[in-house]
Coordinates of C-alpha atoms and ligand atoms in Angstrom, one line a residue:
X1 CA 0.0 0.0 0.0
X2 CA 1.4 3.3 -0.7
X3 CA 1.6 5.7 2.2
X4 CA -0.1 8.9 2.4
X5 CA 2.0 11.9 3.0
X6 CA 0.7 15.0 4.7
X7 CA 1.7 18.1 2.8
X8 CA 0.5 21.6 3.2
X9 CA 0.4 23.9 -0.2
X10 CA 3.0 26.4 1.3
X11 CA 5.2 23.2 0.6
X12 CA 5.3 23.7 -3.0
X13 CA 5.5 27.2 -3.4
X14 CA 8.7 28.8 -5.1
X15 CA 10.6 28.4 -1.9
X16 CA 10.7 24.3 -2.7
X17 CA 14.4 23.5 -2.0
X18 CA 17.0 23.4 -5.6
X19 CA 17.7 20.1 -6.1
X20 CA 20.6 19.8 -9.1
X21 CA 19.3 18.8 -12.1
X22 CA 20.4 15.6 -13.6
X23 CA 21.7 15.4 -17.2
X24 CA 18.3 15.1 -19.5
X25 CA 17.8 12.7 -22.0
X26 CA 18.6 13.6 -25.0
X27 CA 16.8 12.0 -28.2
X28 CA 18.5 11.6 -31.7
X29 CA 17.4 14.8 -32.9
X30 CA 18.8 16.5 -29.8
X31 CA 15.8 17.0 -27.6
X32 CA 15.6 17.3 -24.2
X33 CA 12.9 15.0 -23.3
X34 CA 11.7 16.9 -20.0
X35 CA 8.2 15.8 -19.9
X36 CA 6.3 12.1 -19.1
X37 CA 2.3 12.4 -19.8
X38 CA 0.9 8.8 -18.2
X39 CA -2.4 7.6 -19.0
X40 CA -3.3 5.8 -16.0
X41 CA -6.3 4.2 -16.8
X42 CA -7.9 3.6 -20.5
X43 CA -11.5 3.9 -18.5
X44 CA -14.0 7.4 -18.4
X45 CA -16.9 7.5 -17.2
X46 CA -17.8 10.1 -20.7
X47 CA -17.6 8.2 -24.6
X48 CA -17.2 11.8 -26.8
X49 CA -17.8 10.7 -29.8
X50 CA -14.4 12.0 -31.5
X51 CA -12.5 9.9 -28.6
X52 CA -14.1 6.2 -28.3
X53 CA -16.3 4.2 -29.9
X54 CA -20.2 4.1 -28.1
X55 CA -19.1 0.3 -26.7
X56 CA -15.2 0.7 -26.1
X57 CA -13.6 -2.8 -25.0
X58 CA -11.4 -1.6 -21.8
X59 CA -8.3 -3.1 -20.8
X60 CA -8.1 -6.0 -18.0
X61 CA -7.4 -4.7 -14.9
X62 CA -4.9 -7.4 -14.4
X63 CA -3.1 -5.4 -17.0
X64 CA -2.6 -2.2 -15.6
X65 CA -0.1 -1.1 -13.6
X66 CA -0.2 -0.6 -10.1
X67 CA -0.1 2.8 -8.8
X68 CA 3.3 1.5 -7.0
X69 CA 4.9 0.3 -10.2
X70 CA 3.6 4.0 -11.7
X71 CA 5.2 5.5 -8.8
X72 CA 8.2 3.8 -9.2
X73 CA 8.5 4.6 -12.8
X74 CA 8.3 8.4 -12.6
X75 CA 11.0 7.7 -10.1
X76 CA 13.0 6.7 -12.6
X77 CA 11.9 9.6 -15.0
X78 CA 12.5 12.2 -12.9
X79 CA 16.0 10.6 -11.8
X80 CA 16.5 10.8 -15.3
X81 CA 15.9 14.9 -15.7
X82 CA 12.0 14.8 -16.4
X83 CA 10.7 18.0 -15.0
X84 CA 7.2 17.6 -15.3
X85 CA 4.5 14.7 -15.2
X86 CA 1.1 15.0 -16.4
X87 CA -1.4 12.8 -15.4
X88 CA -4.0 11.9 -17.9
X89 CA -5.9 9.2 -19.1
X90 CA -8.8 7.5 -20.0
X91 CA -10.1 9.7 -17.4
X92 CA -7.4 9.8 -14.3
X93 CA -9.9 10.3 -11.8
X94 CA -12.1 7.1 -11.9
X95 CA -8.8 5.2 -11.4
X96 CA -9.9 3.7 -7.8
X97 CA -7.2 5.2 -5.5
X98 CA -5.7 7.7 -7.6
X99 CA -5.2 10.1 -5.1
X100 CA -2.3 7.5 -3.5
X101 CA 0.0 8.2 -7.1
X102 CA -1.1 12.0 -6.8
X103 CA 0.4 12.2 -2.7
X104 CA 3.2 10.2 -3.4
X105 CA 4.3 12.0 -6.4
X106 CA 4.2 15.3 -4.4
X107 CA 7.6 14.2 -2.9
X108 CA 9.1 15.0 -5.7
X109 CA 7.5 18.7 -6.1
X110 CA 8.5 19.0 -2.3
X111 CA 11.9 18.0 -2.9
X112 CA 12.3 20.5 -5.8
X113 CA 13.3 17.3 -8.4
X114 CA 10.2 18.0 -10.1
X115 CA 8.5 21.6 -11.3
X116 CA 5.2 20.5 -12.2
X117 CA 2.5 17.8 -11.5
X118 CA -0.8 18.1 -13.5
X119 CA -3.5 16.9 -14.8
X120 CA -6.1 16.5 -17.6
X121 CA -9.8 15.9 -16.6
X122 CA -13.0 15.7 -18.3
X123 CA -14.3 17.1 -14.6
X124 CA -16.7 15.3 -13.6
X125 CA -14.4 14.5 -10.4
X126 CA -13.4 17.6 -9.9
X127 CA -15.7 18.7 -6.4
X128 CA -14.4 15.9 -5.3
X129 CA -10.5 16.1 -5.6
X130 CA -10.2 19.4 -6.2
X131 CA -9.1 20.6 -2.8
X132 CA -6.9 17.5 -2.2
X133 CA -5.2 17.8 -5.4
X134 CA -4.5 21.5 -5.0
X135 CA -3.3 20.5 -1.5
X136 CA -0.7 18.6 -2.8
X137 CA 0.7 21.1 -4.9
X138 CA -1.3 20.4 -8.3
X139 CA -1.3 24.2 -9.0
X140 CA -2.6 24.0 -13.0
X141 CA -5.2 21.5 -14.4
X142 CA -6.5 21.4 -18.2
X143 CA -10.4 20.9 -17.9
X144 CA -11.7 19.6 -21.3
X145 CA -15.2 20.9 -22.6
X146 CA -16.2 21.1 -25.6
X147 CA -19.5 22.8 -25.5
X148 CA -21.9 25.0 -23.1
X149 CA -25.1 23.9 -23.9
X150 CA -26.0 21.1 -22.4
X151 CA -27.8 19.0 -24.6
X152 CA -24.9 19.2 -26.9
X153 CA -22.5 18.1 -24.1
X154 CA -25.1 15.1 -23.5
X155 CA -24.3 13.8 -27.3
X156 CA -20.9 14.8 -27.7
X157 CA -20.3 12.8 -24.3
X158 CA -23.0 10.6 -25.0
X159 CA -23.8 10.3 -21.0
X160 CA -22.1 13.8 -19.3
X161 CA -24.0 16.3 -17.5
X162 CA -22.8 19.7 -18.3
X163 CA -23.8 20.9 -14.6
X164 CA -21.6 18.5 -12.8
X165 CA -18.5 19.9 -14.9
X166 CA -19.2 23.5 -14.2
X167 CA -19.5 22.7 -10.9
X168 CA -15.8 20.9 -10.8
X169 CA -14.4 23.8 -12.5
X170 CA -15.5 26.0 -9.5
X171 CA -14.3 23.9 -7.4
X172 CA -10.8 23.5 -8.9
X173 CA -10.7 27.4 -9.2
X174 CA -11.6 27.7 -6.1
X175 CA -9.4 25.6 -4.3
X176 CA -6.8 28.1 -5.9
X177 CA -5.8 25.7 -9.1
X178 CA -5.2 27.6 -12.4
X179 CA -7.4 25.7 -15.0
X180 CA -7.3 25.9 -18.8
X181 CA -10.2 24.2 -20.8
X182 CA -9.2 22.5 -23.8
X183 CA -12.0 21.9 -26.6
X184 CA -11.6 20.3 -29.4
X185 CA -12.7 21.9 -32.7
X186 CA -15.9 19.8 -34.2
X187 CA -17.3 21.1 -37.8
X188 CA -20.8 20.7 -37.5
X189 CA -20.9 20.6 -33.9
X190 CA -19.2 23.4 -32.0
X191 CA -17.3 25.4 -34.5
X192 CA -20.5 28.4 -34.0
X193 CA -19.9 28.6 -30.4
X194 CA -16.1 28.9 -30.3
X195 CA -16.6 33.6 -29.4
X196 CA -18.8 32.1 -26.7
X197 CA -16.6 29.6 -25.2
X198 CA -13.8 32.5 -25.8
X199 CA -16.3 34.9 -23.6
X200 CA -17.1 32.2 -21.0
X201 CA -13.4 31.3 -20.3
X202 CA -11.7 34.2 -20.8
X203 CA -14.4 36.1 -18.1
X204 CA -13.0 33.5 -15.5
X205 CA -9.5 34.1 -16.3
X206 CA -8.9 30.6 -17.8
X207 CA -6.8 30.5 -21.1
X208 CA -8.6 28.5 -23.7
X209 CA -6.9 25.8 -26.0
X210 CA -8.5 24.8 -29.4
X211 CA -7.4 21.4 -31.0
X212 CA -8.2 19.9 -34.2
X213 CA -9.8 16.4 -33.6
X214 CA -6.5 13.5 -34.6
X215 CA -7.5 10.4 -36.2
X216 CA -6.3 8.3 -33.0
X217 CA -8.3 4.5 -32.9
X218 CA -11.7 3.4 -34.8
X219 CA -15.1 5.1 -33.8
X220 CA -18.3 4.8 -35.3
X221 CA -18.1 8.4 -36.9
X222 CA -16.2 9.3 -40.0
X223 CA -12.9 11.8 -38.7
X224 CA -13.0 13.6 -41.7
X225 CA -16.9 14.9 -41.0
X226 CA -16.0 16.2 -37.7
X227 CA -12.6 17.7 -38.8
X228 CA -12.6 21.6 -38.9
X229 CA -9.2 23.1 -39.7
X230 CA -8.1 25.5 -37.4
X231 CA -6.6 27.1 -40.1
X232 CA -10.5 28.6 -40.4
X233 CA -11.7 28.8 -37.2
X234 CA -8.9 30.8 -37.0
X235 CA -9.6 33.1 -40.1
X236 CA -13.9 33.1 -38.5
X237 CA -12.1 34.5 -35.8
X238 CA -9.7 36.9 -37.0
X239 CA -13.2 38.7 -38.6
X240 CA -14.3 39.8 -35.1
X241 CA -11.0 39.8 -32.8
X242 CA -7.6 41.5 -32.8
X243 CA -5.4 38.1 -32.4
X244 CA -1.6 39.1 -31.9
X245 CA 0.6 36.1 -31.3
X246 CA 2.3 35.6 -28.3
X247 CA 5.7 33.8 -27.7
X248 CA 4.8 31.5 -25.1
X249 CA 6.4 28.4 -26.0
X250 CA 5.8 25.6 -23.4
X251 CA 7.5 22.5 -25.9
X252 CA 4.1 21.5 -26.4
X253 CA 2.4 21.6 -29.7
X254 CA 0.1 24.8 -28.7
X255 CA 0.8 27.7 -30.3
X256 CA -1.0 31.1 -28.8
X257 CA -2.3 34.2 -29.0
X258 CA -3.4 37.1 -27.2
X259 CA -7.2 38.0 -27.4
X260 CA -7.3 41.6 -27.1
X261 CA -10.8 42.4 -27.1
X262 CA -10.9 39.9 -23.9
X263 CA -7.4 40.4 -22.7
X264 CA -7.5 36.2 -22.2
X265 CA -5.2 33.6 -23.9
X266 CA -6.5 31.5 -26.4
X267 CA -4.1 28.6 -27.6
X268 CA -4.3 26.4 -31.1
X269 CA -3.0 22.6 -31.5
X270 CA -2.8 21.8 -34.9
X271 CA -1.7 18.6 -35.4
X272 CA -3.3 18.2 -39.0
X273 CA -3.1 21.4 -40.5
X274 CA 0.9 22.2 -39.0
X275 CA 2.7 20.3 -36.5
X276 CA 5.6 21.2 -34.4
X277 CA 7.3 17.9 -33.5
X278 CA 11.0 19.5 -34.0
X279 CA 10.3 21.1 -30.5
X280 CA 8.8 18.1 -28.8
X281 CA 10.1 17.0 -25.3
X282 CA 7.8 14.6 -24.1
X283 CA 7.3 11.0 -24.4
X284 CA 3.9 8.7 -22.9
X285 CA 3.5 6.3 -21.1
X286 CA 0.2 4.3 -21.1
X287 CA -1.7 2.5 -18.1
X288 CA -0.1 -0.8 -19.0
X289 CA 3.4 0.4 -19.1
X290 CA 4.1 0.9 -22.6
X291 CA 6.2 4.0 -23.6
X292 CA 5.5 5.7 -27.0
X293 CA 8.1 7.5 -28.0
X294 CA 5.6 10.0 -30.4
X295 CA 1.5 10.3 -30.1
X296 CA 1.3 9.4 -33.7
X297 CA 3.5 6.3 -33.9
X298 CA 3.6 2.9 -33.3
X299 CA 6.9 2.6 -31.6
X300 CA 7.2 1.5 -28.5
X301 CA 8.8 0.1 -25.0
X302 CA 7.6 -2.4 -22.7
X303 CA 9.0 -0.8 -19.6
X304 CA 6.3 -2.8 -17.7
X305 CA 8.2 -6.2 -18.7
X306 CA 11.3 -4.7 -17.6
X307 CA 10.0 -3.3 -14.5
X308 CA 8.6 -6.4 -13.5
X309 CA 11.5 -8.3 -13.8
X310 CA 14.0 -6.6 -11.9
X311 CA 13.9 -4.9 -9.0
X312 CA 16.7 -2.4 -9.6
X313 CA 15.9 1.1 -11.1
X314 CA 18.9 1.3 -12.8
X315 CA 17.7 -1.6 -15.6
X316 CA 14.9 0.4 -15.5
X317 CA 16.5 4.0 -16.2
X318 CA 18.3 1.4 -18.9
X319 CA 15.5 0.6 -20.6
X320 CA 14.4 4.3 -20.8
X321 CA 17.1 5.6 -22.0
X322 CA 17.7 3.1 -24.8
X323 CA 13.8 4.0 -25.6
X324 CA 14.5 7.4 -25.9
X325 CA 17.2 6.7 -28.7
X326 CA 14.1 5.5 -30.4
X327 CA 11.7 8.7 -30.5
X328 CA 11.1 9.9 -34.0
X329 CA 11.8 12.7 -35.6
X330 CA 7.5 13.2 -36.1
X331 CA 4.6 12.2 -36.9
X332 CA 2.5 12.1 -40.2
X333 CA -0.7 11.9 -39.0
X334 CA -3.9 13.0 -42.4
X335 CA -7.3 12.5 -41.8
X336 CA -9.0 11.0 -45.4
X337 CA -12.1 9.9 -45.6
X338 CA -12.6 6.0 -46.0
X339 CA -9.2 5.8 -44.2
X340 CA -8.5 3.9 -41.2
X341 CA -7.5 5.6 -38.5
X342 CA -4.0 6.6 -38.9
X343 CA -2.9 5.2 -35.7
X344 CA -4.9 2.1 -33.8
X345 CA -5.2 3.5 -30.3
X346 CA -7.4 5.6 -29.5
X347 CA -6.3 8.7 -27.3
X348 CA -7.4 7.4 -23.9
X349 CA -4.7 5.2 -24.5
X350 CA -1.6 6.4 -25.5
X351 CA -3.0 9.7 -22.7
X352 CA -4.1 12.8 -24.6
Ligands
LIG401 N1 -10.5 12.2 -20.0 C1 -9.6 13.3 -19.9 C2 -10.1 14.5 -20.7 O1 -11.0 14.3 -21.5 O2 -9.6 15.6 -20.5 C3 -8.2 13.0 -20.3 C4 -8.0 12.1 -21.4 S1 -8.5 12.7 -23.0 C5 -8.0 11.4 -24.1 C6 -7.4 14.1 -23.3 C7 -7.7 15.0 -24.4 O3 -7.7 14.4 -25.6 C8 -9.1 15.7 -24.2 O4 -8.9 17.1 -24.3 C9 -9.8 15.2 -25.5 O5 -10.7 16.1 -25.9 C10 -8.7 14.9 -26.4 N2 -9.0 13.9 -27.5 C11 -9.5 12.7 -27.3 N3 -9.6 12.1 -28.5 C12 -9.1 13.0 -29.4 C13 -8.9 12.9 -30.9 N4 -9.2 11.9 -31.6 N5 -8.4 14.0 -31.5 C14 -8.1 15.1 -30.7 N6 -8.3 15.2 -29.4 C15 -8.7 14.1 -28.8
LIG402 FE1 -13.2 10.2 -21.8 FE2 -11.6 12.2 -22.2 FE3 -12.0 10.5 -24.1 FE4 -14.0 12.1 -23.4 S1 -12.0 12.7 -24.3 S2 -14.2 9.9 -23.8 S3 -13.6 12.4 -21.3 S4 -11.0 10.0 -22.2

């Protein structure tokens, strides 16, 4: 059983104690791979439609991970110069016990080893954990939402109550967390009501991340009629607000821009229409162990085999290493129609 560490949030603010950095790993094309997102379950208690399939096949639980061997493998990680850990999923916070990973990574934010622990949520959790997560010195969290009305919710979601997830944002904002909402971009579906969800997020202070849906496992909907290039939201967008691009580079595949009419952030990830791989520094690990070197590849390691057979971390950090040596230089992901999906697994998988 994993043991439960009291921490206060004053633990975690900039005062944390320096640790030295250790080398980072350094991939082929000579980035810094600072940055582990693990899916820890393929579950959700939501089935968006651009996501999963309406009767998705989940994973034995004899084949997850246990939230010790998790634990032990962002160890190894953050030995290895990962800075920051993202905790995703499937949807993180129906993994039973979750909030056992979430205090015993905090060590590492206390010890200064690590600069960030975060998550990304659907919500529906959220008045739950909020306060405990914030206590532990979660200080950002990506909400995703992809509509404010609620019956659209309902059928994007095919289950969700809108309600329940506006309540969870309050309570993560409340609690003092910094939340972003992530939606993506869907044609026929949301594409009208991206100035409202601009209005509605920016009047809260939370920065607002558009992404263009990636065809990532089968669903019963064709990608391509779903598909709306940011390219021209963008443009839509451009017709009614000043837009002036901001710097902010976080590695990540977001690029962003300055609203100026709502003084908010709103961010674009546009895997389809212009990707940014030469600046990628992360790397995922999914809930049975398996590291992808690249969200829109099949390459991978079994670091669950390897962690399972030998007790020492330093196979382990091994094993990572020579995985790293693997990551690709990109990925090539189009979206035709009457294609399969360009990858196999679906996003709740591999951790979006
Ligand atoms: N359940 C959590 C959530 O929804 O935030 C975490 C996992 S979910 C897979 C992470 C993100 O991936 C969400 O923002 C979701 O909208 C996005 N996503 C899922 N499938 C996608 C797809 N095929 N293309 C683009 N984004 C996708
Ligand atoms: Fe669940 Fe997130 Fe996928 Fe929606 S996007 S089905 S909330 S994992």
């Amino acid at each position: 059983m994993l043991d439960d560490i009291s921490s206060t949030p004053q633990g975690f603010t900039a005062e944390a104690p320096r640790v030295p950095s250790p080398a980072p790993l350094i991939d082929p094309f000579q980035r810094a791979i600072s940055y582990l997102r693990i899916s820890v379950t393929d579950r959700c208690d939501l089935r968006c439609a651009y996501c999963m399939s309406e009767h998705m096949e989940f994973l034995p639980k004899r084949d997850l991970l246990t939230l010790e061997e998790l634990d032990r493998l962002c160890g190894v990680f953050i030995a290895r110069g990962v800075r920051k850990l993202r905790i995703t999923g499937g949807e993180p916070l129906v993994r039973r016990d979750i909030m056992h990973l979430f205090r015993r990574l905090s060590r590492h934010l206390e010890s200064g080893a690590l600069e960030e622990l975060t998550l990304t949520t659907n919500g529906t959790q959220l008045t739950r954990y909020a306060d405990e997560l914030a206590s532990l010195g979660v200080r950002r969290i990506n909400v995703s939402l992809d509509t404010l009305d609620p019956q659209k919710f309902r059928a994007i979601t095919r289950r969700g109550d809108l309600p329940v997830v506006l309540d969870g944002i309050a309570a993560a904002r409340a609690a003092g967390m910094k939340v972003k909402i992530n939606a993506v971009a869907l044609r026929d579906v949301n594409a009208d009501e991206i100035p409202d969800m601009i209005a509605w997020a920016h009047g809260l202070g939370m920065d607002l991340t558009l992404i263009e849906v990636m065809p990532l496992g089968e669903i019963e909907a064709d990608r391509t009629d779903q598909f709306l290039p940011l390219s021209v939201a963008r443009q839509r967008l451009e017709s009614r607000y000043t837009l002036t691009p901001l710097p902010d580079r976080t590695g990540g595949p977001a690029r962003y821009v300055r609203v100026e009419e709502t003084g908010g952030k709103l961010g674009f990830i546009t895997p389809l229409t212009h990707n940014f791989c030469e600046s990628c520094n992360r790397v995922r690990l999914t809930c049975t162990g398996q590291l992808y070197l690249c969200l829109g590849q099949e390459d991978s390691a079994d670091l669950r085999a390897v962690l399972r057979a030998s007790p020492d971390d330093a196979v382990l950090a091994a094993a990572v290493v020579e995985a790293i040596t693997r990551k690709p230089k990109g990925h090539d992901f189009v979206i035709e129609r009457q294609r399969k999906a360009a990858v196999p697994r679906h996003m709740s998988v591999t951790g979006g």
